[in-house]
Amino acid sequence: MKRIGLSFAMTVGVLAGAQIVDTQVSVAQSSTTGAVRGRIVDKATKEAVIGATVVVSGPALQGQQAEITDESGGFTITNLPPGVYVMTVFFNDSQFSRPNVLVEVGKQAFVSVPIDTSVQTTEVIELEGRAPIVDQGSTKTGVTITDEYTTRIPVGRTFGAVLGSAAGTAGDTYGTSFGGSTSLENTYIIEGINTTDTSKGFQSSNLPNEFIEETEVIAGGYNAEFGRSTGGVVNVVTKQGGNEFHGSVFGYFTPGSMVADVEPIVRQGAAISSETNLDYSTDLGFEVGGPIKKDKVWFHIGYNPSVRKSTLDRVTYARVDADGDGEVDITDEGFEDFDEVGRSPMSTTSKTHFFTAKINGAISQNHQFQISGFGNPRASDRAFYRVTGDRASQLYAFADGAYDGSLKWSSKFADNKTQVDIVAGQHTNYTHETPYFADGLEAKNIRFGWNRSLSDLAGFEGTQGGGAFAGCEDGTANDMNPGFVNCPVPFSTPYSTNGVGALDYLDMARSSLNAALTQRVKLAGHHTFKLGLDVEQTKYNARRYYTGGGSWTQARRSRSLPDQPGAWDLRTFVIPIPGSDPEDMAQAAAADAPCVNGLALCNHATSDGLRAKTTNRNLGAYLQDSWQIRPNLTLNAGLRWEQQTGYAADEVKGTTSVEGEIIPDVAFELKNQLAPRVGLIFDPTQEGRAKIFTHWGRFYETVPMDINVRAFGGEIINFNRVTTRSAADPSMPGGTCPEALNSFDQNVLDNCTVATKARIQFGGPTTAIAPGLDGQYLDEFILGAEYELMADFKMGVNYVYRDLGRVIEDISTDGGTNYLIANPGESFDDAAADLERQAAALRMDGDPSNDDTADLYEFRADLLSRVDEFDKPIRRYNAVVVTANQRFSKNAMLLASYTYSRSKGNFPGLFSTETGQDDPNLTSMYDLPDLMANRYGSSGLDRPHLLKVDGFYQFDLKKAGNVVLGASVRGESGIPHNALAAHWAYGPDETFLQARGAAGRSPFTYTADIKATYGRKMGKNTLEAFIDVFNLLNSQDQVDADERYTADAANPIVGGDASDLAHSKTIDPIFAVELNETPTYNKNFGNLNARQAPRSIRFGLRYTF
Amino acid sequence: MLRYRTQGILAVGLGIFAGGCFGDPDILTDLRPEGPPDVLVGMAQSVVSAEEHPFFCRYVNGAKDEKAPGFVIDAILGSQTVCPDVESEFAANDADPRGYAIRIMFDELLNADRVETLICDEDGACVGSLETTQPVTFMCGTTAVDYDGYYVPNGNNTTFPLGPSLLVQPLSLDIATGTTCTVTLGDNVVDKSGTTVPAAEAALDFKIADLALLETVPADAEDVADREVIDPDGEIEFSFNAAIDDASIAASEIEIVNGAGAVIPSTFYVDDSHASLDAIFVHGTADLPAGNYTVRIKSGAVIEELNGGTITFAANEDVRVVVE
């Protein structure tokens, strides 16, 4: 076997007529590297060339990697950073060079090289060839995005913006949905570490495209090494250094003046609304990499500060009576006519500091390490204000972002047949909301929630309101229309004053360690076994508070008590007093409220709020084999095991619950979640030009930690409902709670001595867990085919079926008094029977002190026995996907797909697509049986048609430079809509009056973005100027509609239609009794309430060196 | 430029693989629109307490109809098992004579316009009425009862109130306690395909509760220490579930006995000032001296309510109090 030297003769000749069959084989590799595999055969005899030395080198690799071909002529070189390589084969003193070997993240390039073994020359014989475009060794679906795409196609600034390029993806409320799953089900991996937000599953770490080497967007079909996701997996590798200095300096600017005017949304309005306009958005940055020591230590750093400035105009309107008939004028659309009477601008600025740093080191060819750090801290000045409120209640500072660090080590042994990879990582993300004004922390927010005029609220505006309410004049001598309210504000648009109200201060973190052992074995073909272990310790520290310790809301007028103007709700967090006895009069008098179903006493939380420090421990292990049975037949099989342990908040661990139990450290444990994966790839052409593939797999969710804080963190939300009544009413002792607005005073409200009319509490020290709780999972089946129609161009079609098999949710089987975290629709009868046996045993032991515990067990058994009375969760996604992909060649690139899909079910995923509630596994969707009706239907993520076309063409102007024209076209079906009502206890939009999706669908929309780039060489460097036009045709079609049929409470009309809606009856929200009244129809029901973003233009410059 | 051999067959275009499930699954909370409309439950609603309890449940071969309500949650009024799983465990509840309505729950939506009229104001707010459509015949004994009410398309067997349902509200309560009534569904009670309720299910019987003593104020107590202390001129109230005909009460049927067992002169009156209950108030003809007393409706007493229903006391009804 020949061994390589470190330098080569550089005289190159071309071997004409050689035929090279390259087969891109994708087998699971490290998540940040790829590999090259292949065979060296004699060109004439096709026999294996044994003992040839294969060397790969390239700008992305420190040094070189080499291997000697085995008895089959085969070789495998792993752990190669993504990039383009040159493969050189040394045999019999001859050298054969094969350039343009493309290695991508998570893929293995299969390069089969026929050489003329009879040649004896000192020249380097260059072999022409290209990497095949059909991925032969993997059943993964999705796309890999490089800077070829991000520099030539109009896209957003960060890698998060490219996720939508994959077939079957669509935007949802919180990110990008994959295959009918909600975006909170995705996993985001950067540099081998999991950077997914631990609290709810958001994408927390984000980096500008200039820092990114490759983004692998995996929609499905992946092997056992990836887990903890029932959505998609996004795998990102940042740029690294090299033996030469390289990098870029770049800048972008989006002027607000070039954003097209927003088309108005015509609605039955109230007197107050808002317009948000971009002033400008800009960022300037650099990234540079190079050697610290050539072939040994490289570095790469980058910094990109970004600023976005916007202005929110709060606009006030008054009704119009132009014809003077004493009635409000009606527009052609049937709505009341309003004119603008005032406008108050408020400005906000958001600054993000993106950064990256990486060191790559090679101890030797077989031992390499990498240290990287990156982050995206953001601070927003005066952000996220509310429209209806005085400034004190509108403004708060918002800071969020993430910091990440990873350390990787990779070693090869045993002639490179054994590889060990270790990745240690630390991820931190945060959300900090603090009052903007210094005294804002102690101001209790007040919301006025019943029909009134803006004129009533003018006194709260102060000078900063700019006289915005002055044009209303209701009830004044200047009132031009005494017959009606000029500036009506309905109860559904409450006005806030006196304080911000609810804020969060959240810190999340994940420490992780991953280790993988890869072993290649030749046995009945070629096996690549991979055994992996990973451990995660996650944290979620939450402080959730109300400024002033609580929030007052003046509830709407109760129609069952027409003479009473309404009632006040005080919402607070309450904290149980340890060891308290509600029967003790002295203790009860000293406490703020009874709580936990009257079993304990509580105090209202101060402005410090509710604190919970929680942790989880997640374990994973997998064993997989990629078995190349024959050159054109590969079987990938693996089994993944996951376990998740969730811990109660430090604040409640070890304390005694009101039932007399010691709250354990472990809140829940999901054990032995076994996720098999099996895939088969067959190339009928045996030339790497086509494949037929299939994959089946089970995927488990990792429960986000929001459940730790909300269900095991001692959260109790208390609603005190106090009545207002006339001071002249002798039947009500004590003082009054003010009804008249002008007499409002927080101290008066705080000191209301009226007896509480009703108290509702949600939550408790901890929520019970159903014994035998199992993990939430999804099953996926894929069947597909691809074919390379011509060089660098392929088409494909595949069928995808995804079925949500089980969910974890909190449910109540006793009307919301007690909650249980269980798998709804599944039987817990065995667990219930076991509790019954335990209760019986306690009673039989004759010790009366055990009777309370026996009662508790019987009570819990009763709860458990009803879990299967809930509807089973259903979410089924069927899709047919057609793709066309041309890799950059002949000056062009194309990435296109059409997906026809249907997504139906009664459970959208980890957030509610109707209310936006983002409490994974804790939404209200399954809380009560009466909330379940009508929930089955077309999912809120259902878009039957998705068309995506991205591409560019490069014009070579020779010495004049080059021009690149890129475009991105999207066409997508609108989402289905619902007819919603309120639930008497849960509030707005919780009841499906009709079946899910039965209230029509938003229209099909399209957008076209273009990018024009002019580039010119400046020596070895390049200067480019470009312009992006987003939404070139300024399409501002409807993307959403008002789904609120009524703000009144009502039960579902199961399977009903419009004729049934007319006869619907309501539920009184205070007394929860049926009323013989049809609900008040929302005039905006079914009207559009959101449009596509208007056209915008972005300018940019980039200098690449 | 290298050329590729182009052998092989283009292996694409597989079309849709029918391995997935495209059909809609059965949902527990769905109604049952197939077949004629079945009456699942008849509920008697008390106007006084707003509670509803069943007087009829649909059983098939002794087992609860799968769409009939089982355990239904009502966070305000109290959850209950409306229809037990087996027919032998079901016990009919009576209607409250103080005020009641009848809810008839169906297994599917009705043709709403056939059973209910909507009366709407100029703002578009509507109330339902059965006055014109008269979807049922309401008989108590041989007396036809005038009624109104409304139709509720909302709800299913897990919601409170249950639905879809007709709520029938009698316009008068002049029916004797203990009377059996029948509500018979008419031909205009049809589902959306126009099918009527099967004749065998169309008639629902319920009973107005017998005349009963609801409570005494104060309550009786066995132990002297637990007995209520009243003023010497205090009254003891016996509350019933219907308006009492004071002419039906013989003076000999009510007495006050002191601690030595002697009968103390007493009198009584009926207070019909309450809208929903009626009571007999008993007190001494003069202030009672301090001591222990028993106020009693005697065994064998027969008391009649204004509509003719009666109650016979099988034993003494005693209220033991203390005067200090």
mmCIF file of C-alpha atoms in Angstrom, chain A residues 17-20 128-130 684-685 687 689 691-692 781 783-787 789 795 797 799 801 812-815 866 868-871 874 876 878 880 904 906 929-930 932-933 936 984 993 1050-1057 1059-1060 1062-1065 1067 1071-1074 1076-1078, chain B residues 1-17 19-31 50 71 73-77 79 81 103 109-110 112-113 116 118 124-129 149-156 158-162 165 167 192:
data_model
loop_
_atom_site.group_PDB
_atom_site.id
_atom_site.type_symbol
_atom_site.label_atom_id
_atom_site.label_comp_id
_atom_site.label_asym_id
_atom_site.label_seq_id
_atom_site.Cartn_x
_atom_site.Cartn_y
_atom_site.Cartn_z
ATOM 1 C CA GLY A 17 -13.136 10.020 -22.140
ATOM 2 C CA ALA A 18 -13.073 8.777 -18.593
ATOM 3 C CA GLN A 19 -16.449 8.012 -17.278
ATOM 4 C CA ILE A 20 -17.134 8.605 -13.739
ATOM 5 C CA GLU A 128 -13.653 15.458 -14.758
ATOM 6 C CA GLY A 129 -16.841 14.695 -12.932
ATOM 7 C CA ARG A 130 -19.638 16.094 -10.984
ATOM 8 C CA PRO A 684 -33.074 1.111 -10.119
ATOM 9 C CA THR A 685 -30.621 2.713 -12.517
ATOM 10 C CA GLU A 687 -25.928 4.610 -11.741
ATOM 11 C CA ARG A 689 -29.385 8.730 -11.132
ATOM 12 C CA LYS A 691 -33.851 6.320 -6.188
ATOM 13 C CA ILE A 692 -36.998 4.852 -4.749
ATOM 14 C CA PHE A 781 -44.410 7.265 6.737
ATOM 15 C CA LEU A 783 -42.680 6.838 0.118
ATOM 16 C CA GLY A 784 -40.930 8.599 -2.680
ATOM 17 C CA ALA A 785 -38.791 8.631 -5.754
ATOM 18 C CA GLU A 786 -36.291 10.935 -7.435
ATOM 19 C CA TYR A 787 -34.755 10.963 -10.851
ATOM 20 C CA LEU A 789 -33.412 14.076 -15.666
ATOM 21 C CA MET A 795 -37.232 15.837 -10.039
ATOM 22 C CA VAL A 797 -42.272 12.996 -5.871
ATOM 23 C CA TYR A 799 -46.002 10.864 -0.286
ATOM 24 C CA TYR A 801 -48.259 10.609 6.096
ATOM 25 C CA SER A 812 -60.166 18.257 34.258
ATOM 26 C CA THR A 813 -62.828 15.675 34.798
ATOM 27 C CA ASP A 814 -64.659 17.681 37.435
ATOM 28 C CA GLY A 815 -65.361 20.954 35.711
ATOM 29 C CA ARG A 866 -62.760 9.442 33.243
ATOM 30 C CA ASP A 868 -60.877 7.960 28.388
ATOM 31 C CA GLU A 869 -64.131 9.913 28.124
ATOM 32 C CA PHE A 870 -62.236 12.646 26.346
ATOM 33 C CA ASP A 871 -61.930 12.469 22.591
ATOM 34 C CA ILE A 874 -56.243 13.346 16.186
ATOM 35 C CA ARG A 876 -53.403 13.485 10.449
ATOM 36 C CA ASN A 878 -51.334 13.572 4.142
ATOM 37 C CA VAL A 880 -47.992 14.572 -2.043
ATOM 38 C CA LYS A 904 -57.215 17.351 9.785
ATOM 39 C CA ASN A 906 -58.958 17.967 16.736
ATOM 40 C CA PRO A 929 -65.067 17.772 27.955
ATOM 41 C CA ASP A 930 -67.400 20.545 26.864
ATOM 42 C CA MET A 932 -63.916 19.318 22.873
ATOM 43 C CA ALA A 933 -67.009 19.425 20.716
ATOM 44 C CA TYR A 936 -62.380 17.975 14.630
ATOM 45 C CA TRP A 984 -68.256 31.135 30.282
ATOM 46 C CA LEU A 993 -69.747 27.101 17.534
ATOM 47 C CA ALA A 1050 -72.197 29.739 24.260
ATOM 48 C CA ASN A 1051 -71.891 25.983 23.930
ATOM 49 C CA PRO A 1052 -70.883 24.389 20.623
ATOM 50 C CA ILE A 1053 -73.503 23.562 18.016
ATOM 51 C CA VAL A 1054 -72.154 20.149 17.167
ATOM 52 C CA GLY A 1055 -72.131 19.638 13.436
ATOM 53 C CA GLY A 1056 -74.304 22.704 12.941
ATOM 54 C CA ASP A 1057 -74.482 25.116 10.047
ATOM 55 C CA SER A 1059 -79.201 27.954 10.011
ATOM 56 C CA ASP A 1060 -78.405 26.564 13.453
ATOM 57 C CA ALA A 1062 -79.233 31.820 14.040
ATOM 58 C CA HIS A 1063 -80.950 29.901 16.860
ATOM 59 C CA SER A 1064 -77.901 29.632 19.119
ATOM 60 C CA LYS A 1065 -78.448 30.511 22.772
ATOM 61 C CA ILE A 1067 -74.591 31.193 28.630
ATOM 62 C CA PHE A 1071 -73.931 32.640 36.773
ATOM 63 C CA ALA A 1072 -73.172 30.074 34.050
ATOM 64 C CA VAL A 1073 -76.846 29.484 33.311
ATOM 65 C CA GLU A 1074 -78.489 29.240 29.925
ATOM 66 C CA ASN A 1076 -82.990 32.429 26.066
ATOM 67 C CA GLU A 1077 -81.055 34.988 24.049
ATOM 68 C CA THR A 1078 -79.238 34.680 20.781
ATOM 69 C CA MET B 1 -17.794 16.715 -21.107
ATOM 70 C CA LEU B 2 -18.489 13.298 -19.775
ATOM 71 C CA ARG B 3 -21.531 11.458 -20.856
ATOM 72 C CA TYR B 4 -23.645 9.152 -18.787
ATOM 73 C CA ARG B 5 -25.093 5.893 -19.804
ATOM 74 C CA THR B 6 -28.803 6.347 -19.746
ATOM 75 C CA GLN B 7 -29.855 2.863 -19.061
ATOM 76 C CA GLY B 8 -32.538 2.154 -16.648
ATOM 77 C CA ILE B 9 -36.122 3.107 -16.430
ATOM 78 C CA LEU B 10 -37.276 6.400 -15.133
ATOM 79 C CA ALA B 11 -38.590 5.400 -11.768
ATOM 80 C CA VAL B 12 -40.694 8.342 -10.874
ATOM 81 C CA GLY B 13 -44.330 9.318 -10.885
ATOM 82 C CA LEU B 14 -45.643 6.880 -8.354
ATOM 83 C CA GLY B 15 -48.816 8.844 -7.789
ATOM 84 C CA ILE B 16 -50.647 8.925 -4.567
ATOM 85 C CA PHE B 17 -50.007 5.993 -2.292
ATOM 86 C CA GLY B 19 -51.616 3.972 2.622
ATOM 87 C CA GLY B 20 -52.788 6.911 4.680
ATOM 88 C CA CYS B 21 -56.120 7.336 6.327
ATOM 89 C CA PHE B 22 -58.364 9.826 4.578
ATOM 90 C CA GLY B 23 -61.625 8.997 6.348
ATOM 91 C CA ASP B 24 -62.988 10.928 9.307
ATOM 92 C CA PRO B 25 -62.843 9.049 12.590
ATOM 93 C CA ASP B 26 -65.663 8.607 15.063
ATOM 94 C CA ILE B 27 -65.610 11.348 17.653
ATOM 95 C CA LEU B 28 -67.067 10.727 21.088
ATOM 96 C CA THR B 29 -68.462 14.243 21.356
ATOM 97 C CA ASP B 30 -70.241 14.194 17.982
ATOM 98 C CA LEU B 31 -74.004 13.988 17.679
ATOM 99 C CA ALA B 50 -81.627 26.137 38.306
ATOM 100 C CA PHE B 71 -71.127 12.051 34.076
ATOM 101 C CA ILE B 73 -69.737 18.462 34.706
ATOM 102 C CA ASP B 74 -71.359 21.627 35.972
ATOM 103 C CA ALA B 75 -68.864 23.690 37.897
ATOM 104 C CA ILE B 76 -71.520 25.956 39.389
ATOM 105 C CA LEU B 77 -74.495 23.734 40.105
ATOM 106 C CA SER B 79 -71.611 17.668 38.504
ATOM 107 C CA THR B 81 -74.154 11.218 36.617
ATOM 108 C CA ARG B 103 -85.681 19.896 28.859
ATOM 109 C CA LEU B 109 -79.968 18.752 15.577
ATOM 110 C CA LEU B 110 -83.568 19.565 14.782
ATOM 111 C CA ALA B 112 -84.837 24.821 14.188
ATOM 112 C CA ASP B 113 -87.292 26.875 12.168
ATOM 113 C CA GLU B 116 -88.968 27.576 17.320
ATOM 114 C CA LEU B 118 -87.299 33.846 16.878
ATOM 115 C CA GLY B 124 -80.989 42.062 16.051
ATOM 116 C CA ALA B 125 -81.130 40.514 19.509
ATOM 117 C CA CYS B 126 -83.554 37.602 19.480
ATOM 118 C CA VAL B 127 -85.256 35.317 21.906
ATOM 119 C CA GLY B 128 -86.753 31.970 21.081
ATOM 120 C CA SER B 129 -90.388 31.070 21.544
ATOM 121 C CA GLY B 149 -89.994 27.876 25.875
ATOM 122 C CA TYR B 150 -87.275 27.724 23.293
ATOM 123 C CA TYR B 151 -85.005 25.470 21.294
ATOM 124 C CA VAL B 152 -81.288 25.254 21.991
ATOM 125 C CA PRO B 153 -79.149 23.793 19.208
ATOM 126 C CA ASN B 154 -76.040 24.130 21.372
ATOM 127 C CA GLY B 155 -74.468 21.404 23.419
ATOM 128 C CA ASN B 156 -74.016 17.673 23.507
ATOM 129 C CA THR B 158 -70.913 16.531 27.929
ATOM 130 C CA THR B 159 -72.024 20.120 28.177
ATOM 131 C CA PHE B 160 -74.222 21.758 30.701
ATOM 132 C CA PRO B 161 -76.905 22.327 29.823
ATOM 133 C CA LEU B 162 -77.326 19.270 27.639
ATOM 134 C CA SER B 165 -82.734 20.353 23.404
ATOM 135 C CA LEU B 167 -86.851 23.660 26.865
ATOM 136 C CA LYS B 192 -82.751 18.313 9.338
#
